[in-house]
Coordinates of N, CA and C in Angstrom, one line a residue:
M869 N -53.7 95.7 176.4 CA -53.4 95.6 177.6 C -54.5 95.0 178.5
W870 N -53.8 93.9 179.2 CA -54.8 93.3 179.9 C -54.1 92.8 181.2
R871 N -54.8 92.1 182.2 CA -54.3 91.6 183.5 C -54.0 90.3 183.5
L872 N -54.7 89.4 183.5 CA -54.3 87.9 183.5 C -54.2 87.1 182.3
A873 N -55.1 87.7 181.4 CA -55.1 87.2 179.9 C -55.8 87.9 179.1
P874 N -55.6 88.0 177.9 CA -56.0 88.9 176.7 C -57.6 89.1 177.0
G875 N -57.9 90.2 177.1 CA -59.4 90.4 177.2 C -59.8 90.6 178.5
D876 N -59.0 90.3 179.5 CA -59.2 90.8 180.9 C -58.9 92.1 181.0
E877 N -59.7 92.8 181.5 CA -59.5 94.6 181.7 C -59.7 94.7 183.2
T878 N -59.9 93.9 184.1 CA -60.1 94.0 185.4 C -59.0 95.3 186.0
A879 N -59.6 96.5 186.5 CA -59.0 97.4 186.9 C -58.0 98.3 186.0
V880 N -58.5 98.1 184.7 CA -57.8 98.7 183.8 C -58.7 99.9 183.1
G881 N -58.3 100.8 183.0 CA -59.1 102.2 182.4 C -58.4 102.6 181.2
R882 N -59.2 103.3 180.1 CA -58.7 103.5 179.2 C -59.2 105.0 178.8
V883 N -58.7 105.9 178.5 CA -59.2 107.3 178.0 C -58.5 107.6 176.5
D884 N -59.6 107.7 175.7 CA -59.1 108.1 174.3 C -59.1 109.6 174.0
N885 N -58.4 110.0 173.2 CA -58.6 111.5 172.7 C -57.8 111.7 171.5
V886 N -57.6 113.0 171.1 CA -56.9 113.4 169.8 C -55.4 113.0 169.9
L887 N -54.8 112.9 171.2 CA -53.7 112.5 171.0 C -53.1 111.1 171.0
G888 N -54.1 110.1 171.4 CA -53.9 108.7 171.3 C -54.9 108.3 172.5
S889 N -54.3 107.1 173.2 CA -54.9 106.5 174.3 C -54.1 106.6 175.4
E890 N -54.8 106.7 176.6 CA -54.0 106.4 177.9 C -54.8 105.3 178.6
V891 N -53.7 104.4 179.1 CA -54.3 103.2 179.6 C -53.9 103.2 180.8
T892 N -54.8 103.2 182.1 CA -54.5 103.1 183.4 C -54.8 101.8 184.1
V893 N -53.6 101.3 184.8 CA -53.8 100.0 185.3 C -53.7 100.1 186.9
G894 N -54.7 99.6 187.5 CA -55.1 99.5 188.9 C -53.9 98.9 189.8
F895 N -53.3 99.4 190.6 CA -52.3 98.7 191.4 C -53.0 97.6 192.3
E896 N -52.4 96.2 192.2 CA -52.8 95.1 193.1 C -51.4 94.6 193.5
R897 N -51.3 94.2 194.8 CA -49.9 93.7 195.4 C -49.5 92.3 194.6
S898 N -48.5 92.4 194.2 CA -48.2 91.3 193.3 C -48.7 90.9 192.3
G899 N -49.6 91.9 191.7 CA -50.4 91.7 190.6 C -49.3 91.9 189.2
T900 N -50.1 91.3 188.2 CA -49.5 91.4 187.0 C -50.5 92.1 186.0
F901 N -49.7 92.5 184.9 CA -50.4 93.4 183.7 C -49.4 92.9 182.6
S902 N -50.0 92.7 181.1 CA -49.3 92.8 180.2 C -49.7 93.9 179.1
A903 N -48.8 94.1 178.2 CA -49.1 95.1 177.2 C -48.3 94.7 175.6
E904 N -49.3 95.0 174.6 CA -48.6 94.6 173.2 C -48.2 96.0 172.6
V905 N -47.0 96.0 172.3 CA -46.7 97.3 171.4 C -45.9 96.8 170.3
A906 N -45.9 97.4 169.1 CA -45.1 97.2 167.9 C -43.8 97.9 168.1
L907 N -42.7 97.2 167.6 CA -41.3 97.8 167.7 C -41.2 98.0 166.0
V908 N -41.2 99.4 165.6 CA -40.9 99.5 164.1 C -39.7 100.2 163.7
N909 N -39.0 99.5 162.8 CA -37.6 100.3 162.5 C -38.0 101.5 161.5
H910 N -38.1 102.8 161.6 CA -38.3 103.8 160.7 C -37.1 104.1 160.2
G911 N -35.8 103.7 160.6 CA -34.7 104.3 160.3 C -34.5 103.6 158.7
R912 N -32.9 104.1 158.4 CA -32.5 103.6 157.1 C -31.8 102.2 157.0
Y913 N -31.5 101.9 158.0 CA -30.7 100.6 158.1 C -31.3 99.7 158.8
P914 N -31.1 98.2 158.7 CA -31.4 97.2 159.6 C -30.7 97.3 161.0
V915 N -31.5 97.0 162.0 CA -30.8 96.9 163.5 C -30.8 95.7 164.0
K916 N -30.0 95.1 164.8 CA -30.1 94.0 165.6 C -30.7 94.4 167.0
V917 N -31.9 94.0 167.2 CA -32.2 94.3 168.8 C -32.0 93.3 169.7
L918 N -31.1 93.9 170.8 CA -30.5 92.8 171.6 C -31.2 92.6 172.8
G919 N -32.1 93.6 173.1 CA -33.0 93.3 174.6 C -33.7 94.7 175.2
L920 N -34.4 94.5 176.2 CA -34.9 95.5 176.9 C -34.5 95.8 178.1
P921 N -33.6 96.8 178.3 CA -32.6 96.9 179.5 C -33.3 97.4 180.9
D922 N -34.6 98.0 180.6 CA -35.0 98.6 181.6 C -36.0 97.7 182.4
R923 N -35.8 97.4 183.6 CA -36.5 96.2 184.2 C -37.4 96.8 185.1
G924 N -36.8 97.8 185.8 CA -37.7 98.2 187.0 C -38.1 99.8 187.1
A925 N -39.4 99.8 187.7 CA -39.9 101.4 187.8 C -40.2 101.4 189.4
Y926 N -39.6 100.7 190.3 CA -39.8 100.8 191.7 C -41.0 100.2 192.3
Y927 N -42.3 100.5 191.9 CA -43.4 99.8 192.4 C -43.9 98.8 191.2
Y928 N -43.3 98.8 190.0 CA -43.8 97.6 188.9 C -42.5 97.7 188.2
G929 N -42.3 96.4 187.7 CA -41.1 96.1 186.8 C -41.6 95.3 185.6
L930 N -40.6 95.2 184.6 CA -40.9 94.2 183.6 C -40.5 93.1 183.9
E931 N -41.2 92.0 183.9 CA -40.8 90.6 184.3 C -40.3 89.7 183.1
S932 N -41.1 89.8 182.1 CA -40.5 89.0 180.9 C -41.0 89.5 179.6
A933 N -40.6 89.5 178.6 CA -41.1 89.9 177.0 C -41.2 88.6 176.3
E934 N -42.3 88.7 175.3 CA -42.2 87.8 174.3 C -42.4 88.6 173.1
M935 N -42.4 87.9 171.8 CA -42.5 88.7 170.6 C -43.0 87.6 169.5
T936 N -43.6 88.4 168.5 CA -44.1 87.8 167.4 C -44.0 88.8 166.0
S937 N -44.0 88.0 164.9 CA -43.8 89.0 163.7 C -45.1 89.1 163.0
D938 N -46.2 88.2 163.8 CA -47.7 88.4 163.2 C -48.4 88.4 164.5
P939 N -49.2 89.6 164.5 CA -49.8 89.8 165.9 C -50.9 88.6 166.2
A940 N -51.3 88.0 165.0 CA -52.3 87.1 165.3 C -51.6 85.5 165.8
G941 N -50.4 85.5 165.5 CA -49.5 84.3 165.9 C -49.3 84.1 167.0
P942 N -48.8 83.0 167.6 CA -48.5 82.7 169.0 C -47.3 83.4 169.2
P943 N -47.0 84.0 170.4 CA -45.7 84.9 170.9 C -44.6 83.8 171.2
Q944 N -43.7 83.9 171.2 CA -42.4 83.1 171.7 C -41.5 83.9 172.5
P945 N -40.8 83.3 173.4 CA -39.7 84.0 174.3 C -38.9 85.2 173.4
F946 N -38.7 86.3 174.2 CA -37.8 87.2 173.5 C -36.4 86.7 173.4
H947 N -35.8 87.1 172.3 CA -34.5 86.7 171.7 C -33.9 87.8 170.9
S948 N -32.7 88.0 170.8 CA -32.1 89.1 170.0 C -32.7 88.9 168.4
F949 N -32.9 89.9 167.7 CA -33.6 89.6 166.2 C -33.2 90.7 165.6
T950 N -33.1 90.8 164.3 CA -32.7 91.7 163.4 C -34.2 92.5 162.9
L951 N -34.2 93.7 162.9 CA -35.5 94.4 162.4 C -35.0 95.2 161.2
R952 N -35.4 94.7 160.3 CA -35.0 95.4 158.8 C -35.7 96.7 158.5
R953 N -35.3 97.5 157.7 CA -35.9 99.1 157.6 C -37.2 99.0 157.1
G954 N -38.6 99.4 157.9 CA -39.7 99.5 157.7 C -40.4 98.2 158.2
A955 N -39.6 97.3 158.8 CA -40.4 96.1 159.6 C -40.7 96.2 160.8
A956 N -41.5 95.6 161.3 CA -42.1 95.6 162.6 C -42.1 94.2 163.3
R957 N -42.0 94.3 164.6 CA -42.0 93.1 165.5 C -43.0 93.3 166.5
W958 N -44.0 92.5 167.0 CA -44.9 92.9 168.2 C -44.2 92.5 169.3
L959 N -44.2 93.1 170.3 CA -43.7 92.6 171.7 C -44.7 92.5 172.6
V960 N -44.7 91.4 173.4 CA -45.8 91.3 174.5 C -44.8 91.5 175.8
L961 N -45.2 92.5 176.6 CA -44.3 92.9 177.6 C -45.0 92.7 178.9
H962 N -44.5 91.6 180.0 CA -45.2 91.3 180.8 C -44.8 92.0 182.4
F963 N -45.7 92.7 182.9 CA -45.0 93.5 184.0 C -45.6 92.9 185.4
R964 N -44.9 93.2 186.4 CA -45.3 92.5 187.9 C -45.4 93.8 188.8
F965 N -46.6 94.0 189.6 CA -46.5 95.2 190.7 C -45.5 94.7 191.7
A966 N -44.9 95.4 192.4 CA -44.3 95.2 193.9 C -45.1 94.6 194.8
D967 N -44.4 93.6 195.6 CA -45.2 92.9 196.8 C -45.4 93.8 198.1
C968 N -46.2 94.9 197.9 CA -46.4 96.0 198.9 C -47.6 96.4 198.8
D969 N -47.9 97.2 199.9 CA -49.2 98.0 200.0 C -48.8 99.3 199.6
L970 N -49.0 99.7 198.5 CA -48.8 100.9 198.0 C -49.4 102.2 198.9
D971 N -48.5 103.0 199.4 CA -48.8 104.3 200.2 C -48.8 105.4 199.2
H972 N -49.9 105.9 198.9 CA -50.1 107.0 197.9 C -49.5 108.2 198.6
G973 N -49.3 108.2 199.9 CA -48.8 109.8 200.7 C -49.8 110.8 200.3
G974 N -51.1 110.5 200.3 CA -52.0 111.4 200.3 C -52.3 112.0 198.8
D975 N -51.1 111.6 197.9 CA -51.3 112.1 196.5 C -52.1 111.2 195.6
G976 N -51.9 110.0 195.6 CA -52.7 109.2 195.1 C -52.8 109.4 193.5
G977 N -51.7 109.8 192.8 CA -51.5 110.3 191.5 C -51.1 109.1 190.6
D978 N -50.8 109.3 189.4 CA -50.4 108.3 188.4 C -49.3 108.7 187.7
V979 N -48.3 107.6 187.5 CA -47.0 108.2 186.6 C -47.2 107.4 185.2
S980 N -47.2 108.3 184.3 CA -47.2 107.7 182.8 C -45.8 107.2 182.2
R981 N -45.9 106.4 181.4 CA -44.9 105.8 180.8 C -45.2 105.9 179.1
T982 N -44.3 106.7 178.5 CA -44.5 106.9 177.2 C -43.5 106.5 176.2
S983 N -42.4 105.7 176.8 CA -41.5 105.0 175.9 C -41.0 103.7 176.4
L984 N -40.0 103.1 175.8 CA -39.6 101.8 176.1 C -38.0 101.8 175.7
P985 N -37.2 101.6 176.8 CA -35.7 101.5 176.3 C -35.4 100.3 175.7
V986 N -34.6 100.5 174.6 CA -34.4 99.3 173.8 C -32.9 99.3 173.4
D987 N -32.1 97.9 173.6 CA -30.6 98.1 173.3 C -30.6 97.3 172.0
Y988 N -29.7 98.0 171.1 CA -29.6 97.2 169.9 C -28.1 97.7 169.2
R989 N -27.8 97.0 168.1 CA -26.7 97.3 167.4 C -26.8 97.5 166.0
V990 N -26.1 98.4 165.6 CA -26.2 98.7 164.0 C -24.9 99.3 163.6
F991 N -24.2 98.8 162.6 CA -23.0 98.9 162.0 C -21.9 98.3 163.1
G992 N -22.4 97.4 164.0 CA -21.2 97.0 165.1 C -21.4 97.7 166.2
L993 N -22.0 99.0 166.2 CA -22.1 99.8 167.4 C -23.3 99.7 168.2
H994 N -23.1 99.2 169.5 CA -24.0 98.9 170.6 C -24.6 100.3 171.1
R995 N -25.9 100.4 171.1 CA -26.5 101.8 171.4 C -27.7 101.3 172.3
K996 N -28.3 102.2 173.0 CA -29.5 102.3 173.9 C -30.3 103.4 173.7
E997 N -31.6 103.1 173.2 CA -32.5 104.5 172.6 C -33.6 104.3 173.5
T998 N -34.3 105.4 173.9 CA -35.7 105.3 174.5 C -36.7 105.4 173.2
V999 N -37.3 104.4 173.0 CA -38.2 104.4 171.8 C -39.7 104.9 172.2
P1000 N -40.1 105.7 171.7 CA -41.5 106.5 172.2 C -42.6 105.4 171.5
F1001 N -43.6 105.6 172.5 CA -44.8 104.7 172.0 C -45.7 106.0 171.2
Q1002 N -46.1 105.4 170.1 CA -47.0 106.2 169.2 C -48.5 106.0 169.4
H1003 N -49.1 107.6 170.1 CA -50.3 107.5 170.4 C -50.8 106.7 171.8
F1004 N -49.8 106.6 172.7 CA -50.2 105.7 173.7 C -49.3 106.0 174.9
A1005 N -50.1 106.0 176.2 CA -49.3 106.3 177.1 C -49.9 105.0 178.3
L1006 N -49.0 104.5 179.1 CA -49.4 103.6 180.2 C -49.2 104.5 181.4
S1007 N -50.2 104.3 182.2 CA -50.4 105.0 183.6 C -50.4 103.8 184.9
V1008 N -49.5 104.1 186.0 CA -49.7 103.3 186.8 C -49.7 104.1 188.2
P1009 N -50.4 103.7 189.2 CA -50.4 104.4 190.5 C -48.9 104.7 190.9
S1010 N -48.7 105.9 191.4 CA -47.3 106.2 192.3 C -47.6 106.1 193.7
G1011 N -46.6 106.2 194.3 CA -46.5 106.0 195.7 C -45.4 105.5 196.5
H1012 N -45.3 105.4 197.7 CA -44.3 104.6 198.5 C -44.5 103.2 198.6
C1013 N -43.4 102.4 198.5 CA -43.6 101.0 198.5 C -42.3 100.5 199.2
D1014 N -42.5 99.6 200.6 CA -41.4 99.0 201.4 C -40.9 98.1 200.7
H1015 N -41.3 97.5 199.6 CA -40.5 96.3 199.0 C -40.6 96.6 197.4
P1016 N -39.7 97.4 196.8 CA -39.6 97.8 195.5 C -39.6 96.7 194.6
A1017 N -40.3 96.6 193.4 CA -40.4 95.5 192.4 C -38.9 95.1 192.1
L1018 N -38.0 96.2 191.7 CA -36.7 96.0 191.1 C -35.9 97.0 191.7

């Protein structure tokens, strides 16, 4: 998880416990942050990953995605790909906060995201599944925004 570039953890908090890690990103008007996640096929058959359909979450949204099969290698723009049984593909997800002053309404709480919707095709059938993060949660501030992200 980073803000402007890998290693930039400005306004990024992390809490580790026996259940995993919760990373909290501080709201910044029109600010960006990125996360790396591994998409692993634990199923019995290869699947063709078509896309990431869930773009918006009101006060932040998925702006773009990149991918790589080697976490040390350079990422490339996201495109559909076949994920074989037991294989993994690293996704770099780039998010943008809304262009607003987030009004917490006295609450000031955070909202956690623990999964990622994925569009895929298996045996010619199109499906959308919410793929859970393993041992990881992403938290962002909640509140009212007069110019939602998406």
